[in-house]
Amino acid sequence: MTDTVHIGDVPFGPSHFTTIAGPCAVESREMALQTALAVQAAGARVLRAGVFKPRSSPRSFQGLGTRALDILHEVKATTGMPVVTELTDVRRLEEVADIADAVQVGARNMHNYALLTELGRTELPVLLKRGLSATVDELLLAAEYVLCEGNERVILCERGIRTFESAYRFTLDVAAVAVLHERTHLPVVVDPSHAAGRRALVLPLSLAAVAVGADGLLVEVHPAPHLALCDGDQALRTDEFAAYQRQVQRLGAFIRGCEAEVDGLVPETELESA
Ligand code: PEP
Ligand code: MN
């Protein structure tokens, strides 16, 4: 049986299906707030936004860093949403922990055992993404690094793996979600955005994630994706997010049964008049 792990006061586990949403990176105060308000209105309960971005090229936008943390602090105060952001460097732990309700460990850092060990010594929930080429066993062993230090608040995230297929960015391994649920008590969420690499695939992959039993989704959303400083091609637009959320939550309610709460199930009448 899967345990329930909370981010702020928001539960992830068998009796809830929860959406985490937000921009890949905080680009400005205005866009961060605008995105947060839009995803919140559509029923997402946790905001995810990057502050330190681990980019393949050192010349790509690396995030606004400390300035973005201040912005997130303000957005959190305004919206009341708990916030997740990625920690890429253990030396930034204190600074990030001051603001974040959960820390994302990205795919590129899944094997960063020093980082995982330090997070294990905190009480912060850890959203642990599967490495680009990591097996299910390696993901579970990475989670062990956090758990064995005493921090049991780990949520696993399947975000697609590298295969020979090049028609999309990564291959979403839906089977891994079912296998992880067999092998661990930890909640499992799916990030369809990084697997898809383009907007049109985000909804179908999200529905697959719901159907295979994921406990939630982590989705990238941007008010103007064509202007995004990173991952614009895969970001849902804020103005299409409510319709997306409605489809996901409808399937969630069907799959998980009426005894399970589906967070953010916004009544259709409200969405239609929005
Ligand atoms: C991200 O969440 O923006 C990100 C960089 O993801 P990943 O570590 O899965 O590539
Ligand atoms: Mn991203």
mmCIF file of C-alpha atoms and ligand atoms in Angstrom:
data_model
loop_
_atom_site.group_PDB
_atom_site.id
_atom_site.type_symbol
_atom_site.label_atom_id
_atom_site.label_comp_id
_atom_site.label_asym_id
_atom_site.label_seq_id
_atom_site.Cartn_x
_atom_site.Cartn_y
_atom_site.Cartn_z
ATOM 1 C CA MET A 1 0.000 0.000 0.000
ATOM 2 C CA THR A 2 1.343 3.386 -1.001
ATOM 3 C CA ASP A 3 2.047 5.858 1.805
ATOM 4 C CA THR A 4 0.802 9.414 1.681
ATOM 5 C CA VAL A 5 3.465 12.120 1.488
ATOM 6 C CA HIS A 6 2.482 15.763 1.946
ATOM 7 C CA ILE A 7 3.918 18.803 0.198
ATOM 8 C CA GLY A 8 2.805 21.612 2.491
ATOM 9 C CA ASP A 9 -0.717 20.502 3.310
ATOM 10 C CA VAL A 10 -1.268 18.784 -0.026
ATOM 11 C CA PRO A 11 -1.360 14.974 0.040
ATOM 12 C CA PHE A 12 0.149 12.588 -2.538
ATOM 13 C CA GLY A 13 -0.921 8.988 -2.187
ATOM 14 C CA PRO A 14 -3.604 6.416 -2.828
ATOM 15 C CA SER A 15 -6.563 8.527 -1.808
ATOM 16 C CA HIS A 16 -5.647 11.639 -3.778
ATOM 17 C CA PHE A 17 -4.686 12.487 -7.308
ATOM 18 C CA THR A 18 -2.812 15.757 -7.345
ATOM 19 C CA THR A 19 -1.409 18.011 -10.054
ATOM 20 C CA ILE A 20 1.806 19.960 -9.613
ATOM 21 C CA ALA A 21 2.154 22.644 -12.274
ATOM 22 C CA GLY A 22 4.158 25.707 -13.166
ATOM 23 C CA PRO A 23 6.774 27.123 -15.494
ATOM 24 C CA CYS A 24 10.051 25.337 -16.184
ATOM 25 C CA ALA A 25 11.794 28.391 -14.759
ATOM 26 C CA VAL A 26 10.891 31.599 -12.981
ATOM 27 C CA GLU A 27 11.615 34.227 -15.649
ATOM 28 C CA SER A 28 10.124 37.266 -13.940
ATOM 29 C CA ARG A 29 7.852 38.150 -11.056
ATOM 30 C CA GLU A 30 4.934 38.824 -13.399
ATOM 31 C CA MET A 31 5.116 35.545 -15.315
ATOM 32 C CA ALA A 32 5.599 33.496 -12.158
ATOM 33 C CA LEU A 33 2.559 35.066 -10.500
ATOM 34 C CA GLN A 34 0.432 34.906 -13.638
ATOM 35 C CA THR A 35 1.251 31.204 -14.112
ATOM 36 C CA ALA A 36 0.656 30.363 -10.467
ATOM 37 C CA LEU A 37 -2.748 32.084 -10.402
ATOM 38 C CA ALA A 38 -3.809 30.360 -13.633
ATOM 39 C CA VAL A 39 -2.831 26.854 -12.543
ATOM 40 C CA GLN A 40 -4.339 27.385 -9.118
ATOM 41 C CA ALA A 41 -7.644 28.525 -10.639
ATOM 42 C CA ALA A 42 -7.694 25.335 -12.708
ATOM 43 C CA GLY A 43 -7.181 23.137 -9.660
ATOM 44 C CA ALA A 44 -3.420 22.510 -9.439
ATOM 45 C CA ARG A 45 -2.537 22.555 -5.764
ATOM 46 C CA VAL A 46 1.255 22.726 -5.834
ATOM 47 C CA LEU A 47 3.427 25.174 -7.795
ATOM 48 C CA ARG A 48 6.682 23.942 -9.360
ATOM 49 C CA ALA A 49 9.075 26.503 -10.798
ATOM 50 C CA GLY A 50 12.800 26.338 -11.490
ATOM 51 C CA VAL A 51 15.255 28.669 -9.828
ATOM 52 C CA PHE A 52 18.536 26.884 -10.592
ATOM 53 C CA LYS A 53 18.266 25.140 -13.959
ATOM 54 C CA PRO A 54 20.559 22.245 -14.869
ATOM 55 C CA ARG A 55 20.950 22.791 -18.631
ATOM 56 C CA SER A 56 22.723 20.545 -21.112
ATOM 57 C CA SER A 57 24.664 23.566 -22.417
ATOM 58 C CA PRO A 58 26.505 25.896 -20.024
ATOM 59 C CA ARG A 59 25.558 28.723 -22.383
ATOM 60 C CA SER A 60 21.796 28.151 -21.962
ATOM 61 C CA PHE A 61 19.697 30.095 -19.425
ATOM 62 C CA GLN A 62 20.608 28.723 -16.006
ATOM 63 C CA GLY A 63 17.726 30.221 -14.016
ATOM 64 C CA LEU A 64 17.550 33.491 -12.087
ATOM 65 C CA GLY A 65 18.933 31.866 -8.931
ATOM 66 C CA THR A 66 18.547 33.782 -5.681
ATOM 67 C CA ARG A 67 16.378 36.447 -7.336
ATOM 68 C CA ALA A 68 13.937 33.737 -8.387
ATOM 69 C CA LEU A 69 13.814 32.428 -4.823
ATOM 70 C CA ASP A 70 12.660 35.852 -3.652
ATOM 71 C CA ILE A 71 10.014 35.880 -6.368
ATOM 72 C CA LEU A 72 8.817 32.401 -5.392
ATOM 73 C CA HIS A 73 8.593 33.520 -1.800
ATOM 74 C CA GLU A 74 6.317 36.360 -2.839
ATOM 75 C CA VAL A 75 4.190 34.179 -5.138
ATOM 76 C CA LYS A 76 3.773 31.658 -2.361
ATOM 77 C CA ALA A 77 2.625 34.370 0.037
ATOM 78 C CA THR A 78 0.141 35.716 -2.514
ATOM 79 C CA THR A 79 -1.367 32.398 -3.630
ATOM 80 C CA GLY A 80 -0.908 30.234 -0.545
ATOM 81 C CA MET A 81 0.345 27.426 -2.802
ATOM 82 C CA PRO A 82 3.136 25.173 -1.568
ATOM 83 C CA VAL A 83 6.195 25.437 -3.781
ATOM 84 C CA VAL A 84 8.590 22.867 -5.253
ATOM 85 C CA THR A 85 11.888 23.871 -6.811
ATOM 86 C CA GLU A 86 14.981 22.037 -7.923
ATOM 87 C CA LEU A 87 18.186 21.912 -5.913
ATOM 88 C CA THR A 88 21.171 21.357 -8.189
ATOM 89 C CA ASP A 89 23.988 22.000 -5.758
ATOM 90 C CA VAL A 90 24.206 20.902 -2.142
ATOM 91 C CA ARG A 91 25.790 24.279 -1.232
ATOM 92 C CA ARG A 92 22.430 25.927 -1.980
ATOM 93 C CA LEU A 93 20.433 23.680 0.347
ATOM 94 C CA GLU A 94 19.866 26.179 3.158
ATOM 95 C CA GLU A 95 18.820 28.951 0.812
ATOM 96 C CA VAL A 96 16.359 26.698 -1.034
ATOM 97 C CA ALA A 97 15.040 25.075 2.152
ATOM 98 C CA ASP A 98 14.104 28.525 3.482
ATOM 99 C CA ILE A 99 11.449 28.865 0.795
ATOM 100 C CA ALA A 100 10.646 25.481 -0.746
ATOM 101 C CA ASP A 101 7.996 23.134 0.631
ATOM 102 C CA ALA A 102 9.630 20.303 -1.322
ATOM 103 C CA VAL A 103 12.880 19.917 -3.200
ATOM 104 C CA GLN A 104 13.087 18.483 -6.682
ATOM 105 C CA VAL A 105 16.107 16.351 -7.500
ATOM 106 C CA GLY A 106 16.296 16.428 -11.284
ATOM 107 C CA ALA A 107 17.058 13.589 -13.662
ATOM 108 C CA ARG A 108 20.670 14.721 -14.044
ATOM 109 C CA ASN A 109 21.194 14.637 -10.292
ATOM 110 C CA MET A 110 19.496 11.334 -9.492
ATOM 111 C CA HIS A 111 22.974 9.834 -9.062
ATOM 112 C CA ASN A 112 24.256 12.719 -6.935
ATOM 113 C CA TYR A 113 24.545 10.749 -3.731
ATOM 114 C CA ALA A 114 25.999 13.617 -1.674
ATOM 115 C CA LEU A 115 22.933 15.710 -2.524
ATOM 116 C CA LEU A 116 20.555 12.843 -1.720
ATOM 117 C CA THR A 117 22.293 12.149 1.589
ATOM 118 C CA GLU A 118 22.046 15.790 2.661
ATOM 119 C CA LEU A 119 18.354 15.876 1.759
ATOM 120 C CA GLY A 120 17.929 12.695 3.783
ATOM 121 C CA ARG A 121 19.105 14.633 6.829
ATOM 122 C CA THR A 122 16.312 17.188 6.428
ATOM 123 C CA GLU A 123 12.570 16.842 6.821
ATOM 124 C CA LEU A 124 11.891 18.314 3.401
ATOM 125 C CA PRO A 125 9.821 16.236 0.995
ATOM 126 C CA VAL A 126 11.968 15.177 -1.960
ATOM 127 C CA LEU A 127 10.566 14.879 -5.464
ATOM 128 C CA LEU A 128 13.067 12.464 -6.984
ATOM 129 C CA LYS A 129 13.143 12.227 -10.762
ATOM 130 C CA ARG A 130 14.335 9.164 -12.578
ATOM 131 C CA GLY A 131 17.647 9.636 -14.369
ATOM 132 C CA LEU A 132 17.685 9.780 -18.162
ATOM 133 C CA SER A 133 19.238 6.318 -18.375
ATOM 134 C CA ALA A 134 18.500 4.933 -14.935
ATOM 135 C CA THR A 135 16.791 1.615 -14.344
ATOM 136 C CA VAL A 136 13.904 1.234 -11.911
ATOM 137 C CA ASP A 137 16.353 -0.434 -9.493
ATOM 138 C CA GLU A 138 18.737 2.514 -9.698
ATOM 139 C CA LEU A 139 15.889 4.946 -9.010
ATOM 140 C CA LEU A 140 14.865 2.933 -5.964
ATOM 141 C CA LEU A 141 18.456 2.821 -4.721
ATOM 142 C CA ALA A 142 18.726 6.591 -5.152
ATOM 143 C CA ALA A 143 15.569 6.943 -3.036
ATOM 144 C CA GLU A 144 17.228 4.718 -0.416
ATOM 145 C CA TYR A 145 19.969 7.331 -0.002
ATOM 146 C CA VAL A 146 17.320 9.753 1.275
ATOM 147 C CA LEU A 147 15.293 7.210 3.241
ATOM 148 C CA CYS A 148 18.190 5.636 5.077
ATOM 149 C CA GLU A 149 19.191 9.010 6.551
ATOM 150 C CA GLY A 150 15.745 9.165 8.169
ATOM 151 C CA ASN A 151 13.741 11.267 5.699
ATOM 152 C CA GLU A 152 10.823 9.174 4.499
ATOM 153 C CA ARG A 153 9.144 11.948 2.556
ATOM 154 C CA VAL A 154 10.088 10.851 -0.938
ATOM 155 C CA ILE A 155 7.891 11.072 -4.032
ATOM 156 C CA LEU A 156 9.224 9.310 -7.124
ATOM 157 C CA CYS A 157 8.839 10.827 -10.580
ATOM 158 C CA GLU A 158 8.897 9.030 -13.929
ATOM 159 C CA ARG A 159 9.861 11.621 -16.567
ATOM 160 C CA GLY A 160 10.824 9.513 -19.571
ATOM 161 C CA ILE A 161 14.015 7.673 -20.387
ATOM 162 C CA ARG A 162 16.435 7.810 -23.300
ATOM 163 C CA THR A 163 15.784 5.140 -25.924
ATOM 164 C CA PHE A 164 16.494 4.755 -29.668
ATOM 165 C CA GLU A 165 13.205 6.542 -30.432
ATOM 166 C CA SER A 166 13.623 10.127 -31.584
ATOM 167 C CA ALA A 167 10.026 11.068 -32.460
ATOM 168 C CA TYR A 168 9.661 12.612 -29.025
ATOM 169 C CA ARG A 169 12.071 13.912 -26.425
ATOM 170 C CA PHE A 170 12.168 10.870 -24.112
ATOM 171 C CA THR A 171 10.200 7.621 -23.876
ATOM 172 C CA LEU A 172 7.652 7.769 -21.069
ATOM 173 C CA ASP A 173 8.010 4.455 -19.271
ATOM 174 C CA VAL A 174 4.456 3.870 -18.074
ATOM 175 C CA ALA A 175 5.271 0.305 -17.043
ATOM 176 C CA ALA A 176 7.727 1.744 -14.530
ATOM 177 C CA VAL A 177 4.839 3.397 -12.668
ATOM 178 C CA ALA A 178 3.110 0.036 -12.173
ATOM 179 C CA VAL A 179 6.388 -1.677 -11.239
ATOM 180 C CA LEU A 180 7.308 1.063 -8.768
ATOM 181 C CA HIS A 181 3.941 0.642 -7.094
ATOM 182 C CA GLU A 182 4.645 -3.094 -6.769
ATOM 183 C CA ARG A 183 8.108 -2.520 -5.381
ATOM 184 C CA THR A 184 7.749 0.440 -3.035
ATOM 185 C CA HIS A 185 5.366 2.216 -0.719
ATOM 186 C CA LEU A 186 6.416 5.616 -2.090
ATOM 187 C CA PRO A 187 3.961 7.720 -4.127
ATOM 188 C CA VAL A 188 4.765 7.960 -7.840
ATOM 189 C CA VAL A 189 4.033 10.960 -10.032
ATOM 190 C CA VAL A 190 4.575 11.344 -13.763
ATOM 191 C CA ASP A 191 6.096 14.285 -15.634
ATOM 192 C CA PRO A 192 4.596 14.071 -19.131
ATOM 193 C CA SER A 193 6.175 17.371 -20.241
ATOM 194 C CA HIS A 194 9.846 16.344 -20.355
ATOM 195 C CA ALA A 195 8.957 12.968 -21.867
ATOM 196 C CA ALA A 196 6.846 14.582 -24.585
ATOM 197 C CA GLY A 197 9.072 17.494 -25.499
ATOM 198 C CA ARG A 198 6.117 19.038 -27.327
ATOM 199 C CA ARG A 199 2.769 20.353 -26.199
ATOM 200 C CA ALA A 200 0.507 18.120 -28.296
ATOM 201 C CA LEU A 201 1.729 14.979 -26.543
ATOM 202 C CA VAL A 202 1.307 16.233 -22.993
ATOM 203 C CA LEU A 203 -2.406 15.404 -22.655
ATOM 204 C CA PRO A 204 -2.236 11.850 -24.100
ATOM 205 C CA LEU A 205 0.792 11.000 -21.937
ATOM 206 C CA SER A 206 -0.961 12.469 -18.897
ATOM 207 C CA LEU A 207 -4.012 10.286 -19.511
ATOM 208 C CA ALA A 208 -1.734 7.236 -19.835
ATOM 209 C CA ALA A 209 -0.146 8.180 -16.508
ATOM 210 C CA VAL A 210 -3.534 8.432 -14.814
ATOM 211 C CA ALA A 211 -4.630 5.109 -16.311
ATOM 212 C CA VAL A 212 -1.518 3.265 -15.123
ATOM 213 C CA GLY A 213 -2.098 4.466 -11.569
ATOM 214 C CA ALA A 214 0.161 7.464 -11.046
ATOM 215 C CA ASP A 215 -0.543 9.427 -7.854
ATOM 216 C CA GLY A 216 -0.187 12.759 -9.569
ATOM 217 C CA LEU A 217 1.303 14.752 -12.418
ATOM 218 C CA LEU A 218 4.050 17.339 -12.762
ATOM 219 C CA VAL A 219 3.253 19.559 -15.742
ATOM 220 C CA GLU A 220 4.976 22.581 -17.266
ATOM 221 C CA VAL A 221 2.781 25.591 -18.012
ATOM 222 C CA HIS A 222 3.755 29.024 -19.368
ATOM 223 C CA PRO A 223 1.718 32.150 -20.207
ATOM 224 C CA ALA A 224 3.552 32.602 -23.551
ATOM 225 C CA PRO A 225 5.484 29.415 -24.382
ATOM 226 C CA HIS A 226 6.926 30.853 -27.623
ATOM 227 C CA LEU A 227 8.830 33.363 -25.465
ATOM 228 C CA ALA A 228 9.916 30.871 -22.777
ATOM 229 C CA LEU A 229 13.590 30.855 -21.828
ATOM 230 C CA CYS A 230 13.544 27.074 -21.471
ATOM 231 C CA ASP A 231 11.307 24.155 -22.454
ATOM 232 C CA GLY A 232 8.766 26.339 -24.278
ATOM 233 C CA ASP A 233 7.857 23.653 -26.848
ATOM 234 C CA GLN A 234 6.493 21.350 -24.191
ATOM 235 C CA ALA A 235 4.761 23.926 -21.987
ATOM 236 C CA LEU A 236 0.973 24.054 -21.957
ATOM 237 C CA ARG A 237 -0.360 27.591 -22.283
ATOM 238 C CA THR A 238 -1.983 28.996 -19.167
ATOM 239 C CA ASP A 239 -5.182 29.563 -21.173
ATOM 240 C CA GLU A 240 -5.434 25.877 -22.166
ATOM 241 C CA PHE A 241 -4.517 24.462 -18.775
ATOM 242 C CA ALA A 242 -8.051 24.434 -17.321
ATOM 243 C CA ALA A 243 -9.359 22.301 -20.202
ATOM 244 C CA TYR A 244 -6.358 19.967 -19.843
ATOM 245 C CA GLN A 245 -6.903 19.690 -16.112
ATOM 246 C CA ARG A 246 -10.565 18.873 -16.568
ATOM 247 C CA GLN A 247 -9.801 15.938 -18.888
ATOM 248 C CA VAL A 248 -7.129 14.583 -16.596
ATOM 249 C CA GLN A 249 -9.264 14.889 -13.487
ATOM 250 C CA ARG A 250 -12.270 13.278 -15.155
ATOM 251 C CA LEU A 251 -10.252 10.199 -16.031
ATOM 252 C CA GLY A 252 -8.709 10.314 -12.557
ATOM 253 C CA ALA A 253 -12.141 10.224 -10.927
ATOM 254 C CA PHE A 254 -13.141 7.298 -13.161
ATOM 255 C CA ILE A 255 -9.967 5.254 -12.623
ATOM 256 C CA ARG A 256 -9.516 5.880 -8.925
ATOM 257 C CA GLY A 257 -13.162 5.438 -8.013
ATOM 258 C CA CYS A 258 -15.426 7.790 -6.135
ATOM 259 C CA GLU A 259 -13.872 7.009 -2.744
ATOM 260 C CA ALA A 260 -10.633 8.614 -3.869
ATOM 261 C CA GLU A 261 -10.482 12.379 -3.755
ATOM 262 C CA VAL A 262 -9.414 13.998 -6.973
ATOM 263 C CA ASP A 263 -7.948 17.300 -5.984
ATOM 264 C CA GLY A 264 -8.915 20.258 -8.018
ATOM 265 C CA LEU A 265 -11.890 18.669 -9.723
ATOM 266 C CA VAL A 266 -13.340 21.978 -10.858
ATOM 267 C CA PRO A 267 -17.055 21.785 -11.685
ATOM 268 C CA GLU A 268 -17.588 21.998 -15.435
ATOM 269 C CA THR A 269 -20.002 24.898 -15.085
ATOM 270 C CA GLU A 270 -17.260 26.973 -13.450
ATOM 271 C CA LEU A 271 -14.762 26.076 -16.172
ATOM 272 C CA GLU A 272 -17.204 26.856 -18.954
ATOM 273 C CA SER A 273 -17.907 30.292 -17.583
ATOM 274 C CA ALA A 274 -14.153 30.959 -17.007
HETATM 275 C C1 PEP B 1 12.696 20.202 -15.076
HETATM 276 O O1 PEP B 1 11.876 19.680 -14.294
HETATM 277 O O2 PEP B 1 12.558 21.333 -15.553
HETATM 278 C C2 PEP B 1 13.852 19.377 -15.491
HETATM 279 C C3 PEP B 1 15.014 19.918 -15.850
HETATM 280 O O3 PEP B 1 13.550 18.069 -15.485
HETATM 281 P P1 PEP B 1 14.470 16.780 -15.646
HETATM 282 O O4 PEP B 1 15.443 16.826 -14.514
HETATM 283 O O5 PEP B 1 13.484 15.650 -15.561
HETATM 284 O O6 PEP B 1 15.140 16.870 -16.996
HETATM 285 MN MN MN B 2 11.757 21.915 -17.777
#
